[in-house]
Amino acid sequence: MANKKTHFILSLATIFLASLFISCDKNRLSYVDIIKREKRQIAEFVSKNNFKITSEPAEGQASPENEFFEVKDGIYLRIVNRGDMEKKLISGKTIVLTRFKMERFAQEEKSIYDNISPTKSGTYPCNFVYVKEGREILVSSTVSHSPYNSYLAPAMNFVLPYVGDGGKVQMIVSFKYGPGVAEIQQNGEPVFYELVEFKFKK
């Protein structure tokens, strides 16, 4: 009798755990659903901030106020200041020092990561080696490490050809080209770089 009772309890426990796993699996979004949700989040963010998306980059030293152009699907760029275009980027060699202010706008409670504001002047800039259309960020081992390096985005490799040394930009970035932070990637979160400054290491 005791064995039957134990078996019954174990069976109930198994059914309960199985139902939990099924419930969790149902709540987990598919990759397609994550992409759809992200597109909606970006569209809402663009609308809320009165941004305009174009298919061609602006001419001149800066883009018009609030005007972004689509570098590629998931990367939207506004040039704040083009910088010195005389200094050329060399893929795999040019070390880029960068400071930025990034917002995780898709969260209920928005998080901001900032190493560009005046109060952050005593901190190290982030750094990476420019790789043409590189899908990963390659941090240089020859430059002091910044705790903000985790929030560098591969999107930066795609926008750098549009600016020069000292260039400043704004970016809306899909998680596909965003920081490699596990939570951002797992949640499929787009991010907004309110300001990014690039300097080429001498």
Short mmCIF file of C-alpha atoms in Angstrom, two decimals:
data_model
loop_
_atom_site.label_atom_id
_atom_site.label_comp_id
_atom_site.label_asym_id
_atom_site.label_seq_id
_atom_site.Cartn_x
_atom_site.Cartn_y
_atom_site.Cartn_z
CA MET A 1 0.00 0.00 0.00
CA ALA A 2 2.82 2.36 0.93
CA ASN A 3 4.54 1.68 -2.39
CA LYS A 4 1.35 2.48 -4.30
CA LYS A 5 0.97 5.73 -2.35
CA THR A 6 4.59 6.70 -3.03
CA HIS A 7 4.17 5.89 -6.72
CA PHE A 8 1.00 8.01 -6.84
CA ILE A 9 2.77 10.99 -5.21
CA LEU A 10 5.72 10.68 -7.60
CA SER A 11 3.33 10.55 -10.55
CA LEU A 12 1.60 13.71 -9.38
CA ALA A 13 4.97 15.44 -8.94
CA THR A 14 6.01 14.40 -12.45
CA ILE A 15 2.77 15.71 -13.94
CA PHE A 16 3.17 18.99 -12.02
CA LEU A 17 6.76 19.51 -13.20
CA ALA A 18 5.80 18.64 -16.78
CA SER A 19 2.98 21.18 -16.69
CA LEU A 20 5.43 23.81 -15.44
CA PHE A 21 7.83 23.13 -18.31
CA ILE A 22 4.98 23.23 -20.84
CA SER A 23 3.74 26.51 -19.34
CA CYS A 24 7.22 28.04 -19.49
CA ASP A 25 7.64 26.83 -23.06
CA LYS A 26 4.33 28.40 -24.07
CA ASN A 27 5.42 31.72 -22.55
CA ARG A 28 8.73 31.67 -24.40
CA LEU A 29 8.56 33.70 -27.60
CA SER A 30 9.79 32.22 -30.85
CA TYR A 31 12.58 34.01 -32.73
CA VAL A 32 10.04 35.21 -35.30
CA ASP A 33 7.86 36.66 -32.52
CA ILE A 34 10.89 38.37 -30.94
CA ILE A 35 11.72 40.01 -34.30
CA LYS A 36 8.11 41.17 -34.73
CA ARG A 37 8.01 42.56 -31.20
CA GLU A 38 11.30 44.38 -31.68
CA LYS A 39 10.13 46.00 -34.93
CA ARG A 40 7.03 47.21 -33.10
CA GLN A 41 9.14 48.55 -30.20
CA ILE A 42 11.42 50.45 -32.59
CA ALA A 43 8.45 51.86 -34.55
CA GLU A 44 6.82 53.05 -31.31
CA PHE A 45 10.10 54.60 -30.12
CA VAL A 46 10.58 56.41 -33.44
CA SER A 47 6.99 57.73 -33.36
CA LYS A 48 7.15 58.79 -29.71
CA ASN A 49 10.31 60.84 -30.32
CA ASN A 50 9.16 62.30 -33.66
CA PHE A 51 12.09 60.73 -35.46
CA LYS A 52 12.08 60.36 -39.23
CA ILE A 53 13.64 57.37 -41.02
CA THR A 54 15.08 57.84 -44.51
CA SER A 55 16.78 55.48 -46.96
CA GLU A 56 19.64 57.84 -47.89
CA PRO A 57 22.34 59.44 -45.70
CA ALA A 58 22.24 63.21 -45.33
CA GLU A 59 24.87 65.30 -47.09
CA GLY A 60 27.07 67.78 -45.29
CA GLN A 61 28.60 67.74 -41.83
CA ALA A 62 25.46 66.66 -39.95
CA SER A 63 22.03 65.11 -40.45
CA PRO A 64 18.91 67.22 -39.96
CA GLU A 65 17.48 67.20 -36.44
CA ASN A 66 15.68 63.92 -35.64
CA GLU A 67 16.44 62.42 -39.08
CA PHE A 68 17.92 58.92 -39.15
CA PHE A 69 18.75 56.82 -42.16
CA GLU A 70 18.69 53.05 -42.33
CA VAL A 71 22.25 51.81 -42.75
CA LYS A 72 20.87 48.28 -42.95
CA ASP A 73 17.91 46.45 -41.45
CA GLY A 74 18.22 47.05 -37.71
CA ILE A 75 20.75 49.91 -37.75
CA TYR A 76 19.50 53.50 -37.93
CA LEU A 77 22.01 56.35 -37.90
CA ARG A 78 21.90 60.09 -37.36
CA ILE A 79 25.15 61.98 -37.89
CA VAL A 80 25.57 64.70 -35.25
CA ASN A 81 29.03 65.72 -36.46
CA ARG A 82 30.89 63.95 -39.24
CA GLY A 83 34.33 64.74 -37.78
CA ASP A 84 37.62 64.66 -39.70
CA MET A 85 37.06 62.53 -42.79
CA GLU A 86 40.72 62.86 -43.86
CA LYS A 87 41.77 60.17 -41.41
CA LYS A 88 41.05 56.82 -43.02
CA LEU A 89 39.87 53.67 -41.31
CA ILE A 90 41.86 50.49 -41.89
CA SER A 91 39.87 47.33 -41.29
CA GLY A 92 41.52 45.12 -38.69
CA LYS A 93 44.02 47.82 -37.67
CA THR A 94 42.38 51.11 -36.65
CA ILE A 95 41.75 51.23 -32.91
CA VAL A 96 38.68 53.29 -32.10
CA LEU A 97 38.22 54.97 -28.73
CA THR A 98 34.59 55.70 -27.98
CA ARG A 99 32.34 57.20 -25.36
CA PHE A 100 28.57 56.94 -25.42
CA LYS A 101 25.25 57.24 -23.66
CA MET A 102 23.03 54.22 -24.28
CA GLU A 103 19.43 53.60 -23.27
CA ARG A 104 17.61 50.27 -23.02
CA PHE A 105 14.30 51.86 -23.96
CA ALA A 106 12.30 48.64 -24.36
CA GLN A 107 12.42 47.89 -20.64
CA GLU A 108 9.56 48.85 -18.30
CA GLU A 109 12.16 50.64 -16.18
CA LYS A 110 14.63 52.11 -18.64
CA SER A 111 18.34 51.61 -17.96
CA ILE A 112 20.97 54.14 -19.07
CA TYR A 113 24.69 53.43 -19.51
CA ASP A 114 26.77 56.58 -19.75
CA ASN A 115 30.51 57.23 -20.02
CA ILE A 116 30.32 60.43 -22.08
CA SER A 117 28.69 62.95 -19.73
CA PRO A 118 30.97 65.59 -18.11
CA THR A 119 30.79 63.73 -14.79
CA LYS A 120 32.39 60.70 -16.50
CA SER A 121 35.50 62.57 -17.68
CA GLY A 122 37.75 60.62 -15.30
CA THR A 123 36.78 57.24 -16.76
CA TYR A 124 38.50 55.32 -19.54
CA PRO A 125 36.87 55.39 -22.98
CA CYS A 126 35.79 52.10 -24.51
CA ASN A 127 37.88 50.75 -27.35
CA PHE A 128 37.64 48.31 -30.20
CA VAL A 129 39.39 47.42 -33.44
CA TYR A 130 37.39 48.51 -36.48
CA VAL A 131 36.46 45.57 -38.72
CA LYS A 132 34.55 46.37 -41.90
CA GLU A 133 30.96 45.15 -41.40
CA GLY A 134 32.20 43.06 -38.48
CA ARG A 135 29.40 41.18 -36.73
CA GLU A 136 31.40 41.04 -33.50
CA ILE A 137 33.25 43.64 -31.44
CA LEU A 138 36.99 43.05 -31.15
CA VAL A 139 38.28 44.83 -28.05
CA SER A 140 41.93 45.90 -28.28
CA SER A 141 44.26 44.48 -25.64
CA THR A 142 46.66 47.42 -26.05
CA VAL A 143 44.31 49.99 -24.48
CA SER A 144 43.12 50.32 -20.87
CA HIS A 145 39.93 48.36 -20.24
CA SER A 146 36.63 50.16 -19.61
CA PRO A 147 33.76 48.50 -17.69
CA TYR A 148 31.48 49.88 -20.43
CA ASN A 149 33.14 47.74 -23.12
CA SER A 150 30.28 45.23 -22.72
CA TYR A 151 27.91 47.82 -24.19
CA LEU A 152 29.84 48.33 -27.41
CA ALA A 153 27.79 47.19 -30.39
CA PRO A 154 28.78 45.58 -33.70
CA ALA A 155 26.57 48.26 -35.29
CA MET A 156 29.49 50.63 -34.72
CA ASN A 157 31.52 48.78 -37.37
CA PHE A 158 28.73 49.50 -39.87
CA VAL A 159 28.33 53.22 -39.11
CA LEU A 160 32.01 54.18 -38.85
CA PRO A 161 32.52 54.56 -42.64
CA TYR A 162 30.04 57.48 -42.53
CA VAL A 163 32.08 59.51 -40.02
CA GLY A 164 35.69 60.40 -39.32
CA ASP A 165 37.97 61.00 -36.36
CA GLY A 166 36.00 62.87 -33.69
CA GLY A 167 32.69 61.98 -35.34
CA LYS A 168 29.53 61.98 -33.24
CA VAL A 169 26.37 60.02 -33.99
CA GLN A 170 23.07 58.77 -32.65
CA MET A 171 21.97 55.20 -33.31
CA ILE A 172 18.89 53.02 -32.92
CA VAL A 173 20.13 49.44 -32.93
CA SER A 174 18.44 46.05 -33.17
CA PHE A 175 19.60 43.40 -30.72
CA LYS A 176 21.05 41.59 -33.77
CA TYR A 177 23.72 44.30 -33.96
CA GLY A 178 23.55 45.41 -30.34
CA PRO A 179 25.68 44.78 -27.26
CA GLY A 180 26.56 41.17 -26.52
CA VAL A 181 25.14 41.46 -22.99
CA ALA A 182 23.30 38.17 -22.36
CA GLU A 183 20.08 39.76 -21.08
CA ILE A 184 19.81 42.09 -24.09
CA GLN A 185 20.37 39.22 -26.52
CA GLN A 186 18.03 36.79 -24.74
CA ASN A 187 15.25 39.38 -24.50
CA GLY A 188 15.75 40.60 -28.07
CA GLU A 189 16.03 44.22 -26.89
CA PRO A 190 16.68 47.13 -29.25
CA VAL A 191 18.76 49.96 -27.77
CA PHE A 192 19.21 53.67 -28.41
CA TYR A 193 22.61 55.37 -28.37
CA GLU A 194 21.70 58.96 -27.56
CA LEU A 195 25.24 60.05 -28.35
CA VAL A 196 28.37 58.21 -29.48
CA GLU A 197 31.76 59.83 -30.04
CA PHE A 198 34.50 58.08 -32.02
CA LYS A 199 38.20 58.94 -31.85
CA PHE A 200 40.86 57.10 -33.82
CA LYS A 201 43.87 56.13 -31.74
CA LYS A 202 47.07 57.66 -33.04
#
